[in-house]
mmCIF file of C-alpha atoms in Angstrom:
data_model
loop_
_atom_site.group_PDB
_atom_site.id
_atom_site.type_symbol
_atom_site.label_atom_id
_atom_site.label_comp_id
_atom_site.label_asym_id
_atom_site.label_seq_id
_atom_site.Cartn_x
_atom_site.Cartn_y
_atom_site.Cartn_z
ATOM 1 C CA MET A 1 51.623 -26.103 -72.096
ATOM 2 C CA ARG A 2 53.600 -24.638 -69.238
ATOM 3 C CA ILE A 3 50.888 -22.033 -68.582
ATOM 4 C CA ARG A 4 48.221 -24.757 -68.535
ATOM 5 C CA ASN A 5 50.310 -26.896 -66.174
ATOM 6 C CA ARG A 6 50.805 -23.962 -63.811
ATOM 7 C CA ALA A 7 47.088 -23.193 -63.891
ATOM 8 C CA SER A 8 46.272 -26.839 -63.127
ATOM 9 C CA VAL A 9 48.711 -26.869 -60.232
ATOM 10 C CA CYS A 10 47.202 -23.659 -58.796
ATOM 11 C CA ILE A 11 43.684 -25.009 -59.120
ATOM 12 C CA SER A 12 44.703 -28.274 -57.445
ATOM 13 C CA LEU A 13 46.370 -26.405 -54.581
ATOM 14 C CA ALA A 14 43.339 -24.162 -54.138
ATOM 15 C CA LEU A 15 40.977 -27.135 -54.063
ATOM 16 C CA THR A 16 43.239 -28.972 -51.611
ATOM 17 C CA LEU A 17 43.433 -25.968 -49.291
ATOM 18 C CA SER A 18 39.667 -25.471 -49.451
ATOM 19 C CA PHE A 19 39.100 -29.125 -48.614
ATOM 20 C CA LEU A 20 41.505 -28.936 -45.672
ATOM 21 C CA LEU A 21 39.857 -25.794 -44.332
ATOM 22 C CA ILE A 22 36.430 -27.419 -44.480
ATOM 23 C CA CYS A 23 37.488 -30.722 -42.954
ATOM 24 C CA MET A 24 39.987 -29.402 -40.416
ATOM 25 C CA PRO A 25 38.599 -29.314 -36.859
ATOM 26 C CA SER A 26 37.558 -25.869 -35.614
ATOM 27 C CA ALA A 27 39.864 -24.032 -33.255
ATOM 28 C CA ALA A 28 39.103 -23.930 -29.545
ATOM 29 C CA ILE A 29 36.299 -21.637 -28.451
ATOM 30 C CA VAL A 30 37.662 -18.685 -26.462
ATOM 31 C CA ALA A 31 36.555 -17.522 -22.995
ATOM 32 C CA GLU A 32 38.144 -14.258 -21.837
ATOM 33 C CA LEU A 33 37.769 -13.165 -18.206
ATOM 34 C CA THR A 34 36.418 -9.594 -18.097
ATOM 35 C CA ASN A 35 35.449 -9.318 -14.418
ATOM 36 C CA GLY A 36 36.445 -11.088 -11.203
ATOM 37 C CA THR A 37 39.332 -13.404 -10.379
ATOM 38 C CA LEU A 38 39.613 -17.145 -11.007
ATOM 39 C CA SER A 39 41.968 -18.384 -8.292
ATOM 40 C CA GLU A 40 43.579 -21.807 -8.499
ATOM 41 C CA SER A 41 42.256 -22.683 -5.023
ATOM 42 C CA LEU A 42 39.120 -21.643 -3.120
ATOM 43 C CA ASN A 43 37.788 -22.393 0.361
ATOM 44 C CA GLU A 44 34.738 -24.645 0.586
ATOM 45 C CA GLY A 45 31.509 -22.632 0.753
ATOM 46 C CA GLU A 46 33.219 -19.469 -0.502
ATOM 47 C CA SER A 47 31.149 -17.166 -2.728
ATOM 48 C CA ILE A 48 32.544 -16.104 -6.091
ATOM 49 C CA GLN A 49 31.434 -13.924 -8.979
ATOM 50 C CA TYR A 50 33.021 -13.592 -12.408
ATOM 51 C CA THR A 51 32.212 -12.645 -15.995
ATOM 52 C CA ILE A 52 33.630 -14.134 -19.176
ATOM 53 C CA GLU A 53 33.259 -13.153 -22.815
ATOM 54 C CA VAL A 54 32.794 -16.150 -25.103
ATOM 55 C CA SER A 55 34.083 -15.696 -28.650
ATOM 56 C CA ALA A 56 35.639 -17.561 -31.601
ATOM 57 C CA ILE A 57 32.355 -19.455 -31.957
ATOM 58 C CA PRO A 58 32.567 -21.775 -35.007
ATOM 59 C CA LYS A 59 30.132 -20.964 -37.811
ATOM 60 C CA GLN A 60 28.709 -24.503 -37.701
ATOM 61 C CA THR A 61 27.676 -24.091 -34.045
ATOM 62 C CA ARG A 62 24.036 -24.749 -33.252
ATOM 63 C CA VAL A 63 24.326 -25.289 -29.478
ATOM 64 C CA ILE A 64 26.765 -23.980 -26.872
ATOM 65 C CA GLU A 65 27.037 -26.013 -23.665
ATOM 66 C CA ILE A 66 28.465 -24.432 -20.493
ATOM 67 C CA ASN A 67 29.042 -26.413 -17.282
ATOM 68 C CA THR A 68 30.143 -25.375 -13.805
ATOM 69 C CA ASP A 69 30.673 -27.111 -10.450
ATOM 70 C CA LEU A 70 29.736 -23.966 -8.541
ATOM 71 C CA MET A 71 26.505 -24.062 -6.541
ATOM 72 C CA PRO A 72 23.708 -21.467 -6.848
ATOM 73 C CA VAL A 73 23.286 -18.852 -4.101
ATOM 74 C CA ALA A 74 19.780 -18.356 -2.721
ATOM 75 C CA GLY A 75 18.011 -15.353 -4.206
ATOM 76 C CA THR A 76 20.359 -15.005 -7.210
ATOM 77 C CA ASN A 77 20.568 -16.897 -10.489
ATOM 78 C CA LEU A 78 23.745 -18.899 -11.017
ATOM 79 C CA TRP A 79 23.894 -17.797 -14.678
ATOM 80 C CA GLN A 80 23.333 -14.438 -16.363
ATOM 81 C CA ILE A 81 23.632 -14.523 -20.159
ATOM 82 C CA ASP A 82 23.785 -11.398 -22.344
ATOM 83 C CA GLY A 83 23.555 -11.561 -26.118
ATOM 84 C CA SER A 84 21.216 -12.179 -29.032
ATOM 85 C CA GLY A 85 20.726 -14.830 -31.678
ATOM 86 C CA PHE A 86 20.090 -17.675 -29.216
ATOM 87 C CA ASN A 87 17.711 -19.005 -26.567
ATOM 88 C CA VAL A 88 18.492 -20.484 -23.178
ATOM 89 C CA SER A 89 17.138 -24.052 -23.230
ATOM 90 C CA GLY A 90 14.754 -24.465 -20.322
ATOM 91 C CA GLY A 91 14.229 -20.735 -19.934
ATOM 92 C CA GLU A 92 14.540 -18.971 -16.563
ATOM 93 C CA GLU A 93 14.291 -22.237 -14.615
ATOM 94 C CA ALA A 94 17.524 -23.471 -16.193
ATOM 95 C CA LEU A 95 19.549 -20.509 -14.919
ATOM 96 C CA ASN A 96 20.357 -22.362 -11.688
ATOM 97 C CA ASP A 97 21.328 -25.663 -13.331
ATOM 98 C CA HIS A 98 24.962 -26.800 -13.371
ATOM 99 C CA LYS A 99 24.767 -27.160 -17.164
ATOM 100 C CA ILE A 100 23.202 -24.563 -19.393
ATOM 101 C CA GLU A 101 22.569 -24.782 -23.155
ATOM 102 C CA LEU A 102 22.379 -21.881 -25.571
ATOM 103 C CA THR A 103 20.467 -22.846 -28.727
ATOM 104 C CA GLU A 104 20.983 -20.863 -31.906
ATOM 105 C CA VAL A 105 18.115 -18.741 -33.216
ATOM 106 C CA GLY A 106 19.191 -17.272 -36.528
ATOM 107 C CA GLU A 107 22.926 -16.983 -35.904
ATOM 108 C CA PHE A 108 25.175 -16.790 -32.843
ATOM 109 C CA PRO A 109 26.784 -13.373 -32.320
ATOM 110 C CA ASP A 110 30.553 -12.894 -32.398
ATOM 111 C CA LYS A 111 30.640 -12.590 -28.594
ATOM 112 C CA ILE A 112 28.423 -13.716 -25.702
ATOM 113 C CA THR A 113 28.768 -12.351 -22.165
ATOM 114 C CA VAL A 114 28.333 -14.938 -19.400
ATOM 115 C CA SER A 115 28.241 -13.936 -15.718
ATOM 116 C CA VAL A 116 28.316 -16.485 -12.903
ATOM 117 C CA TYR A 117 27.503 -15.890 -9.240
ATOM 118 C CA GLY A 118 27.790 -18.995 -7.073
ATOM 119 C CA ARG A 119 29.549 -20.646 -4.188
ATOM 120 C CA VAL A 120 32.158 -23.361 -3.854
ATOM 121 C CA PRO A 121 30.778 -26.838 -3.000
ATOM 122 C CA MET A 122 31.020 -27.990 0.614
ATOM 123 C CA LEU A 123 33.179 -31.086 0.999
ATOM 124 C CA THR A 124 32.297 -31.661 4.675
ATOM 125 C CA SER A 125 28.977 -32.556 6.246
ATOM 126 C CA VAL A 126 27.980 -33.392 9.819
ATOM 127 C CA GLU A 127 25.677 -36.224 10.907
ATOM 128 C CA ILE A 128 24.683 -37.681 14.274
ATOM 129 C CA VAL A 129 25.046 -41.461 14.332
ATOM 130 C CA ASP A 130 23.818 -43.188 17.506
ATOM 131 C CA GLY A 131 24.407 -40.032 19.476
ATOM 132 C CA VAL A 132 27.937 -39.500 18.139
ATOM 133 C CA VAL A 133 28.733 -36.505 15.906
ATOM 134 C CA VAL A 134 30.415 -37.787 12.743
ATOM 135 C CA THR A 135 31.958 -35.471 10.159
ATOM 136 C CA LYS A 136 31.956 -36.875 6.636
ATOM 137 C CA GLN A 137 34.211 -35.513 3.925
ATOM 138 C CA ILE A 138 34.467 -35.875 0.159
ATOM 139 C CA THR A 139 38.050 -36.857 -0.636
ATOM 140 C CA GLN A 140 38.251 -35.198 -4.071
ATOM 141 C CA THR A 141 39.667 -31.686 -3.706
ATOM 142 C CA THR A 142 40.945 -30.985 -7.243
ATOM 143 C CA GLY A 143 39.496 -30.860 -10.742
ATOM 144 C CA TYR A 144 36.431 -28.730 -9.999
ATOM 145 C CA VAL A 145 35.218 -26.591 -12.893
ATOM 146 C CA TYR A 146 34.660 -22.842 -13.026
ATOM 147 C CA TYR A 147 33.398 -23.382 -16.546
ATOM 148 C CA HIS A 148 33.655 -25.906 -19.353
ATOM 149 C CA ILE A 149 32.407 -24.657 -22.722
ATOM 150 C CA GLU A 150 31.778 -26.699 -25.859
ATOM 151 C CA ALA A 151 30.319 -25.802 -29.246
ATOM 152 C CA LEU A 152 28.075 -28.432 -30.889
ATOM 153 C CA ASP A 153 26.875 -28.734 -34.464
ATOM 154 C CA GLN A 154 23.375 -29.710 -35.639
ATOM 155 C CA ASN A 155 24.145 -33.379 -34.873
ATOM 156 C CA ARG A 156 25.420 -32.402 -31.398
ATOM 157 C CA ASP A 157 28.950 -33.368 -32.383
ATOM 158 C CA ILE A 158 31.676 -31.336 -30.657
ATOM 159 C CA LEU A 159 33.329 -28.633 -32.727
ATOM 160 C CA GLY A 160 36.947 -27.994 -31.837
ATOM 161 C CA THR A 161 38.301 -28.700 -28.367
ATOM 162 C CA GLY A 162 36.230 -26.484 -26.103
ATOM 163 C CA THR A 163 37.716 -24.556 -23.192
ATOM 164 C CA THR A 164 37.922 -25.264 -19.451
ATOM 165 C CA GLU A 165 39.003 -23.439 -16.292
ATOM 166 C CA THR A 166 39.384 -25.467 -13.088
ATOM 167 C CA PHE A 167 40.036 -24.914 -9.373
ATOM 168 C CA SER A 168 40.777 -26.923 -6.246
ATOM 169 C CA ILE A 169 38.969 -26.740 -2.892
ATOM 170 C CA THR A 170 40.663 -26.215 0.447
ATOM 171 C CA ILE A 171 39.203 -26.802 3.908
ATOM 172 C CA PRO A 172 40.681 -24.196 6.280
ATOM 173 C CA ASP A 173 39.766 -26.158 9.430
ATOM 174 C CA ASP A 174 41.640 -29.192 8.083
ATOM 175 C CA GLU A 175 44.782 -27.218 7.351
ATOM 176 C CA GLU A 176 44.785 -25.612 10.802
ATOM 177 C CA PHE A 177 44.128 -28.936 12.543
ATOM 178 C CA MET A 178 46.863 -30.778 10.641
ATOM 179 C CA SER A 179 49.331 -27.984 11.408
ATOM 180 C CA ARG A 180 48.600 -28.387 15.113
ATOM 181 C CA LEU A 181 48.702 -32.167 14.860
ATOM 182 C CA ASN A 182 52.126 -32.168 13.201
ATOM 183 C CA ALA A 183 53.443 -30.230 16.190
ATOM 184 C CA VAL A 184 52.602 -33.098 18.587
ATOM 185 C CA ALA A 185 55.868 -34.785 19.555
ATOM 186 C CA ASP A 186 54.543 -38.241 20.457
ATOM 187 C CA PRO A 187 54.149 -40.233 17.194
ATOM 188 C CA ASP A 188 51.713 -42.729 18.741
ATOM 189 C CA MET A 189 49.552 -39.915 20.075
ATOM 190 C CA ARG A 190 49.726 -38.207 16.701
ATOM 191 C CA ALA A 191 48.619 -41.398 14.937
ATOM 192 C CA LEU A 192 45.689 -41.895 17.326
ATOM 193 C CA ILE A 193 44.430 -38.338 16.877
ATOM 194 C CA ASP A 194 44.816 -38.579 13.112
ATOM 195 C CA ASP A 195 42.868 -41.851 13.066
ATOM 196 C CA LEU A 196 39.974 -40.352 15.023
ATOM 197 C CA TYR A 197 39.979 -37.285 12.813
ATOM 198 C CA SER A 198 40.007 -39.289 9.572
ATOM 199 C CA ARG A 199 37.083 -41.398 10.817
ATOM 200 C CA GLY A 200 35.016 -38.262 11.248
ATOM 201 C CA LEU A 201 35.234 -38.113 15.051
ATOM 202 C CA ARG A 202 36.425 -34.536 14.933
ATOM 203 C CA ASP A 203 35.235 -33.470 18.404
ATOM 204 C CA GLU A 204 37.001 -36.403 20.068
ATOM 205 C CA ALA A 205 40.176 -35.769 18.082
ATOM 206 C CA GLU A 206 40.061 -32.090 19.027
ATOM 207 C CA ASP A 207 39.667 -32.887 22.733
ATOM 208 C CA ILE A 208 42.674 -35.227 22.737
ATOM 209 C CA LEU A 209 44.705 -32.774 20.666
ATOM 210 C CA GLN A 210 44.006 -30.029 23.169
ATOM 211 C CA TYR A 211 45.125 -32.361 25.968
ATOM 212 C CA ALA A 212 48.314 -33.163 24.062
ATOM 213 C CA GLU A 213 48.943 -29.451 23.524
ATOM 214 C CA SER A 214 48.532 -28.629 27.231
ATOM 215 C CA PRO A 215 51.737 -27.285 28.849
ATOM 216 C CA LYS A 216 51.535 -29.717 31.760
ATOM 217 C CA ASP A 217 52.246 -32.739 29.575
ATOM 218 C CA ALA A 218 52.700 -32.688 25.846
ATOM 219 C CA SER A 219 52.887 -36.477 25.735
ATOM 220 C CA ILE A 220 50.655 -38.982 27.511
ATOM 221 C CA PRO A 221 50.620 -42.767 27.270
ATOM 222 C CA VAL A 222 48.693 -44.115 24.288
ATOM 223 C CA THR A 223 46.624 -46.341 26.573
ATOM 224 C CA THR A 224 45.492 -43.259 28.455
ATOM 225 C CA ALA A 225 44.589 -41.546 25.207
ATOM 226 C CA VAL A 226 42.617 -44.581 24.071
ATOM 227 C CA LEU A 227 40.711 -44.574 27.370
ATOM 228 C CA ILE A 228 39.960 -40.876 26.897
ATOM 229 C CA ALA A 229 38.673 -41.548 23.382
ATOM 230 C CA VAL A 230 36.468 -44.405 24.613
ATOM 231 C CA VAL A 231 35.059 -42.269 27.416
ATOM 232 C CA LEU A 232 34.293 -39.477 24.974
ATOM 233 C CA LEU A 233 32.556 -41.869 22.592
ATOM 234 C CA VAL A 234 30.492 -43.430 25.387
ATOM 235 C CA ALA A 235 29.564 -39.969 26.646
ATOM 236 C CA GLY A 236 28.461 -38.958 23.164
ATOM 237 C CA PHE A 237 26.465 -42.140 22.700
ATOM 238 C CA THR A 238 24.779 -41.734 26.107
ATOM 239 C CA THR A 239 23.903 -38.124 25.382
ATOM 240 C CA GLY A 240 22.389 -39.121 22.056
ATOM 241 C CA MET A 241 20.334 -41.870 23.679
ATOM 242 C CA VAL A 242 19.050 -39.492 26.372
ATOM 243 C CA PHE A 243 18.025 -36.840 23.870
ATOM 244 C CA GLY A 244 16.532 -39.514 21.648
ATOM 245 C CA ARG A 245 14.357 -40.819 24.493
ATOM 246 C CA ILE A 246 13.272 -37.294 25.440
ATOM 247 C CA ARG A 247 12.323 -36.593 21.825
ATOM 248 C CA ALA A 248 10.418 -39.884 21.569
ATOM 249 C CA LYS A 249 8.545 -39.134 24.818
ATOM 250 C CA ASN A 250 7.617 -35.660 23.592
ATOM 251 C CA MET A 251 6.315 -37.102 20.341
ATOM 252 C CA GLN A 252 4.286 -39.719 22.231
ATOM 253 C CA ASP A 253 2.817 -37.056 24.548
ATOM 254 C CA PHE A 254 1.901 -34.947 21.522
ATOM 255 C CA HIS A 255 0.300 -37.958 19.855
ATOM 256 C CA ASN A 256 -1.754 -38.810 22.964
ATOM 257 C CA GLU A 257 -2.838 -35.186 23.342
ATOM 258 C CA TYR A 258 -3.837 -35.029 19.671
ATOM 259 C CA LYS A 259 -5.919 -38.229 19.996
ATOM 260 C CA GLY A 260 -7.547 -36.844 23.150
ATOM 261 C CA ASP A 261 -8.693 -33.766 21.253
#
């Protein structure tokens, strides 16, 4: 009886362990850096190249999704995938997409080599609004993704927890400008320059900052600074209007000449 009881207990334990192994979520997929450096912070527009080796792929995997926030560089594919047992969904055209899918054909190999060559997104852009140059800026600087990898089963349910590597974006011009701005002694002047800068009027803020930095007078009355800012804005607006009229006249002359022909 004791032998039978022990055998029953062993069988029960074996069945329980087997059930737990089947039902337990798969471990995280592994991405090991084999080439390049993944810095915590990168400058906007900076180019970067790295290679990772993807392994620990769960047996139930039918699709591997890989995402990145990096932008493609002209003349070079964003993604280069080496391995067998899978297809790249979308073919060659998908190699510049932010998200790429590897679909199983037969069986995924133990390891897949993924190379990425891209550039960091630009957070700043310049527009001309009514003759005034305005610099716009995306406020989010953290949480950008080098890669985010997930394994999916045949129902496209996520297996395990996936793996992610992130970076933040710095704007060198901003850091230099703010360092100079913090050195301005007059708090009212500092606030005015900061306000212009944050509104995207970078040229006007730079002009006033240079005036504030001049050895002759590191502090000028705020009213004077406001007048300077207004003059600069009016000058920019006038210049834009003049160039706009010239451009419109040239287009009209071209149109008349075309009709005459």
